[in-house]
PDB file of C-alpha atoms in Angstrom:
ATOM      1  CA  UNK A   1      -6.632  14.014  31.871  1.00  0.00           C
ATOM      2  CA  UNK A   2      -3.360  12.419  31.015  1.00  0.00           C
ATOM      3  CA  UNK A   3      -5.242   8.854  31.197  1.00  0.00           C
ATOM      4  CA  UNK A   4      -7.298  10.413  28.385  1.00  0.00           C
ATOM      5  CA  UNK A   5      -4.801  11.412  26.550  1.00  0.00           C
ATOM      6  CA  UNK A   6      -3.184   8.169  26.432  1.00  0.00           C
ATOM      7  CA  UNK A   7      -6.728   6.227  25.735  1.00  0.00           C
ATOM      8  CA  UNK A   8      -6.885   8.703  22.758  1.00  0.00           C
ATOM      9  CA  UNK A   9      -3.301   7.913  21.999  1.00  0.00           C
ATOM     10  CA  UNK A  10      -4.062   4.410  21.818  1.00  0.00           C
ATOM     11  CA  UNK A  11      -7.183   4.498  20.201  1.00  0.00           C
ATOM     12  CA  UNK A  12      -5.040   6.031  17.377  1.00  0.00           C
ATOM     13  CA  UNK A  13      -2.675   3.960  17.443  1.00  0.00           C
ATOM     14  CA  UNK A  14      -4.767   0.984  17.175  1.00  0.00           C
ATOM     15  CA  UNK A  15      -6.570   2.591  13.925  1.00  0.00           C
ATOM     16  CA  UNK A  16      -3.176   3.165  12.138  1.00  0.00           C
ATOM     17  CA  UNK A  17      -2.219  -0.253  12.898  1.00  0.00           C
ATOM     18  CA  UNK A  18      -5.321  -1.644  11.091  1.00  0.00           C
ATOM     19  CA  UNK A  19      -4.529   0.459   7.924  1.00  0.00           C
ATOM     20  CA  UNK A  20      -1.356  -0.030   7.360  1.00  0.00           C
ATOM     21  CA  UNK A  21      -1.760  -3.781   8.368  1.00  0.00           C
ATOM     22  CA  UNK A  22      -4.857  -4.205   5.507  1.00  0.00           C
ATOM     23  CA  UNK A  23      -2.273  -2.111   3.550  1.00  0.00           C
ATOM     24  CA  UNK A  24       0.283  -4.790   4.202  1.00  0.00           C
ATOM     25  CA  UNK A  25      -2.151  -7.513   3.932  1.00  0.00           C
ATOM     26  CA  UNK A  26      -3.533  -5.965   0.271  1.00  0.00           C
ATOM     27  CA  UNK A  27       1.035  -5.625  -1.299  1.00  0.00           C
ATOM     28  CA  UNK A  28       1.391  -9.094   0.007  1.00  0.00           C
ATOM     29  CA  UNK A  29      -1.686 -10.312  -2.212  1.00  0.00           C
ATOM     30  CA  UNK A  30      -0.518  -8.298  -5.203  1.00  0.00           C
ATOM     31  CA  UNK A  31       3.366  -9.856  -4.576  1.00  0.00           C
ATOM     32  CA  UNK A  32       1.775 -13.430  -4.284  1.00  0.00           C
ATOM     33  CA  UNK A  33       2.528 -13.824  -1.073  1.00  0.00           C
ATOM     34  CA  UNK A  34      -0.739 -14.704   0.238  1.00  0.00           C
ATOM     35  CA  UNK A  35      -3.606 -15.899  -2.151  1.00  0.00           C
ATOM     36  CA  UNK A  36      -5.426 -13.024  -3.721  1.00  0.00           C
ATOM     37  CA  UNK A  37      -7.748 -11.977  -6.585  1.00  0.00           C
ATOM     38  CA  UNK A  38      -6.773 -13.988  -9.685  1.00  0.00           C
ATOM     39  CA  UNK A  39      -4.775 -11.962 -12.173  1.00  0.00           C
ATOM     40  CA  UNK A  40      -6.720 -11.027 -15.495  1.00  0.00           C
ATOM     41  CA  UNK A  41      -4.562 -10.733 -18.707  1.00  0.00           C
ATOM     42  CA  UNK A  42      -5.321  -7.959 -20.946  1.00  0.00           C
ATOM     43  CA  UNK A  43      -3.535  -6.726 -23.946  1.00  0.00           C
ATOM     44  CA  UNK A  44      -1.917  -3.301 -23.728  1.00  0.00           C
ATOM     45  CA  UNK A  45      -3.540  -0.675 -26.149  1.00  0.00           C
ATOM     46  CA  UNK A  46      -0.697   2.085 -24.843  1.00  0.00           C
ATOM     47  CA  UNK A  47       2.684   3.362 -23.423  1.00  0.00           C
ATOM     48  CA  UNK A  48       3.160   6.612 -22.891  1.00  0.00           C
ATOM     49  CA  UNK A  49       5.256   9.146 -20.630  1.00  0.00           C
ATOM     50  CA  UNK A  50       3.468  11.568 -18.092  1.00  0.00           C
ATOM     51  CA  UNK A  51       6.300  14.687 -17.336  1.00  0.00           C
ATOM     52  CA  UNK A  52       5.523  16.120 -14.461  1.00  0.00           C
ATOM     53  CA  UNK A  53       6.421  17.391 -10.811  1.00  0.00           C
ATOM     54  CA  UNK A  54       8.157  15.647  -9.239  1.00  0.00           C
ATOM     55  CA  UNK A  55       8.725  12.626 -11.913  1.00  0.00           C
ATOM     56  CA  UNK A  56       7.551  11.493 -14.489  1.00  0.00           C
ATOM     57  CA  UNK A  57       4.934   8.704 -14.718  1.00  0.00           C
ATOM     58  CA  UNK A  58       5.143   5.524 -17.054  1.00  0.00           C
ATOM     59  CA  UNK A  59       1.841   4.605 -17.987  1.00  0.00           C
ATOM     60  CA  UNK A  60       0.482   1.390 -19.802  1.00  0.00           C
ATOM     61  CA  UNK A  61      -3.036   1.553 -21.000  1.00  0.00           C
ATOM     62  CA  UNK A  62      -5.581  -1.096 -22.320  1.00  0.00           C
ATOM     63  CA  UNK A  63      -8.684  -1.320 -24.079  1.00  0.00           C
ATOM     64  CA  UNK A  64      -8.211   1.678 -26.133  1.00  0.00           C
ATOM     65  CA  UNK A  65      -8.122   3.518 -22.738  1.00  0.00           C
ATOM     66  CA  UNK A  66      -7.065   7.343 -22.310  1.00  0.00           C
ATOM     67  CA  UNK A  67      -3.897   7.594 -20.740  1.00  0.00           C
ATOM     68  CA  UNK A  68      -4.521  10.856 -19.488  1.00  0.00           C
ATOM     69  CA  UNK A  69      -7.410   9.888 -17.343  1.00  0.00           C
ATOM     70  CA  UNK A  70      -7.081   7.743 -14.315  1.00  0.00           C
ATOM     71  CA  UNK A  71      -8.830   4.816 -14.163  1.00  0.00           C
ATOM     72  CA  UNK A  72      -9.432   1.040 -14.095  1.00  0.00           C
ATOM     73  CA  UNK A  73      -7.404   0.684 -17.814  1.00  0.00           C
ATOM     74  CA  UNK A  74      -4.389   2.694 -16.655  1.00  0.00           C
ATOM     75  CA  UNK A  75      -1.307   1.603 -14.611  1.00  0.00           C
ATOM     76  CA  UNK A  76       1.682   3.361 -13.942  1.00  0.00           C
ATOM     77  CA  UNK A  77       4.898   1.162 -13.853  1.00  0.00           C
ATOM     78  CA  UNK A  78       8.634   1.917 -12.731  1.00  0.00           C
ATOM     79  CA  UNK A  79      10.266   2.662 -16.000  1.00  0.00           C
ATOM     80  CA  UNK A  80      12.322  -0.192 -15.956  1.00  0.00           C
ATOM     81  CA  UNK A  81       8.996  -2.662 -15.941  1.00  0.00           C
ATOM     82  CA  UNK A  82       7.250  -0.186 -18.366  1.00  0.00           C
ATOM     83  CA  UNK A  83      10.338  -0.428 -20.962  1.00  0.00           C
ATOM     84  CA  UNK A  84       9.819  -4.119 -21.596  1.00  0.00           C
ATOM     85  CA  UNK A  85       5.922  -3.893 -22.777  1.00  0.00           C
ATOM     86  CA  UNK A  86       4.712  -2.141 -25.915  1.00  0.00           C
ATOM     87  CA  UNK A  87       1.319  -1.755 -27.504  1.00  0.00           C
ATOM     88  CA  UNK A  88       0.039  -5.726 -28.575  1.00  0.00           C
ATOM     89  CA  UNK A  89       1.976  -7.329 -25.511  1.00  0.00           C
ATOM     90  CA  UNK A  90      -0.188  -9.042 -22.739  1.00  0.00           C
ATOM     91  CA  UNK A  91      -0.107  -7.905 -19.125  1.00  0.00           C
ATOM     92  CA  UNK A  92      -1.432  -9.879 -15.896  1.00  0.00           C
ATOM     93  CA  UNK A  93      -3.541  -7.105 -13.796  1.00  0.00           C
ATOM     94  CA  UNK A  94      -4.611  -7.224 -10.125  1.00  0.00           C
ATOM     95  CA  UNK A  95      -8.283  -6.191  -9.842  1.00  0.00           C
ATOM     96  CA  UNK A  96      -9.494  -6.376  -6.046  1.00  0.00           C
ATOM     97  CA  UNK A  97     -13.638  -6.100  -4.877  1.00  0.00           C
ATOM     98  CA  UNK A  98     -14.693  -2.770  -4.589  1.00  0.00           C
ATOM     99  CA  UNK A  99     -11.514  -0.903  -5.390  1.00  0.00           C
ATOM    100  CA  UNK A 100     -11.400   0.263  -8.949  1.00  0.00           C
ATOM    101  CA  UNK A 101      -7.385   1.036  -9.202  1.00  0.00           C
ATOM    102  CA  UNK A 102      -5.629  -2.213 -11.369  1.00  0.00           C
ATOM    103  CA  UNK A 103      -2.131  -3.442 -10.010  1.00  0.00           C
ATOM    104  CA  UNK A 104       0.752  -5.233 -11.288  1.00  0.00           C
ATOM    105  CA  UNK A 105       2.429  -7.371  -9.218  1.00  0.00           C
ATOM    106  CA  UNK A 106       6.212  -5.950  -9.980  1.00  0.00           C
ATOM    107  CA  UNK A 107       3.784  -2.647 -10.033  1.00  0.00           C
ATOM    108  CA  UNK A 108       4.831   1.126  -7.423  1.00  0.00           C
ATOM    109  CA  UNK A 109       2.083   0.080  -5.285  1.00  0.00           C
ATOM    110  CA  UNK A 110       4.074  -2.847  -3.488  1.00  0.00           C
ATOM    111  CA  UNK A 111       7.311  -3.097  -4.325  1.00  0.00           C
ATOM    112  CA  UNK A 112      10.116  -3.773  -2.014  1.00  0.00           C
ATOM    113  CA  UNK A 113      10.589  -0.301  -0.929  1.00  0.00           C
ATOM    114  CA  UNK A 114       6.744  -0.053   0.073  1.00  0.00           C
ATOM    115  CA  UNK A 115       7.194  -2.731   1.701  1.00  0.00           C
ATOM    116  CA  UNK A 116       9.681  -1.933   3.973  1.00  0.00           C
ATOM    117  CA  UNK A 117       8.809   1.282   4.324  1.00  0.00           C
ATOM    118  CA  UNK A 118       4.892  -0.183   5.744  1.00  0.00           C
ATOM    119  CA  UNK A 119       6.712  -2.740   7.704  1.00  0.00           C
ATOM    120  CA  UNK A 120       8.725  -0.170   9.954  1.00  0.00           C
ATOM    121  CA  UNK A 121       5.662   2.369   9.917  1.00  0.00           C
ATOM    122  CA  UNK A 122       3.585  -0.850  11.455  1.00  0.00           C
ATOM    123  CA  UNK A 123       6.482  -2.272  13.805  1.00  0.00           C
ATOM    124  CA  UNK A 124       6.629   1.894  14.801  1.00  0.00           C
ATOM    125  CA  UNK A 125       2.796   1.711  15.705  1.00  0.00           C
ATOM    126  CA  UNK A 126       2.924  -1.552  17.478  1.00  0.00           C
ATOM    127  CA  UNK A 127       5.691  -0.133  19.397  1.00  0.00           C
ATOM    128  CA  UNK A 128       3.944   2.571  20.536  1.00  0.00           C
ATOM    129  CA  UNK A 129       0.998   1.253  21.627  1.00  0.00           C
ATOM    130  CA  UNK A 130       3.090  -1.460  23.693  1.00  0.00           C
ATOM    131  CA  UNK A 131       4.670   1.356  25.400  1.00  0.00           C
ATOM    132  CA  UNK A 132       1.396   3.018  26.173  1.00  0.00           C
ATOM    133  CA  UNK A 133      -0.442  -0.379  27.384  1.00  0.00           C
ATOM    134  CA  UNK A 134       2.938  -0.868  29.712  1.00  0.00           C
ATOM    135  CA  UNK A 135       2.936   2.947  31.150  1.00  0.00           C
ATOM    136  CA  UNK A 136      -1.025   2.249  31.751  1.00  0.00           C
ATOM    137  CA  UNK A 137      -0.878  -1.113  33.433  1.00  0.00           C
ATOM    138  CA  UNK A 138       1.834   0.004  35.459  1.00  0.00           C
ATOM    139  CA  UNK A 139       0.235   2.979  36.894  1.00  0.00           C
ATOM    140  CA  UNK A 140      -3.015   0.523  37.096  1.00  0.00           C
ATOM    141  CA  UNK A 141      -0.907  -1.994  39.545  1.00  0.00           C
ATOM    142  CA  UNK A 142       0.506   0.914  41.592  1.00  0.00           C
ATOM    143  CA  UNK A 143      -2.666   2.663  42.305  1.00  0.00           C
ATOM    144  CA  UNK A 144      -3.635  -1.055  43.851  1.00  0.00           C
ATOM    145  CA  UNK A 145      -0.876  -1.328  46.107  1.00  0.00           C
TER     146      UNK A 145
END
């Protein structure tokens, strides 16, 4: 039972590992990092402010997009980033295959803090499922002897 437990443990483990690694994979693209999806300049249409729980949201919006309503014409920036664009200016966006959301590469999506934060979260599942390979191999090479 506890041998399934751990198999199921691992088998988790393994599947957060590959998400937050693609997750990794997909900020280091947007950062430049690693070669990604060219970035396609369009001109802003829109700034606005969002108030809301918890924060507010800083949202740049082009062609003639609603900023209201999510979509592939909507970003939200930190408001530092979002106070040095205004309606007219040009802005490089991210578009990947088969995801709809745009990103900016200074963008909330991978900035430093999302980065580190996905870094530990992966070096946390890697650990784990070290620890649980070890306790299983060792149990393996004392059942032998």
């Amino acid at each position: 039972m506890v041998t399934i437990l751990r198999l199921i443990g691992m088998a988790l483990l393994l599947w957060m590992i590959s998400v937050t690694g693609s997750k990794l994979f997909k900020m280091a693209q947007i950062r430049g990092f690693v070669k990604g999806p060219a970035p396609v300049v369009k001109t802003i249409t829109g700034t606005s402010i969002s108030t809301g729980h918890p924060r507010n949201s800083y949202v740049l919006t082009w062609d003639g997009a609603d900023p209201v309503i999510s979509g592939p014409n909507r970003i939200n920036l930190p408001r530092d980033l979002w106070e040095t664009f205004q309606a007219g200016d040009s802005i490089e966006i991210l578009y990947f295959p088969g995801d709809p959301r745009p990103y900016h590469r200074l963008g909330l999506y991978a900035n430093n803090g999302n980065f580190g934060f996905d870094s530990f979260l992966l070096l946390t599942w890697i650990s784990g499922l070290v620890a649980l390979l070890r306790h299983l191999l060792r149990r393996r090479r004392a059942a032998k002897t």
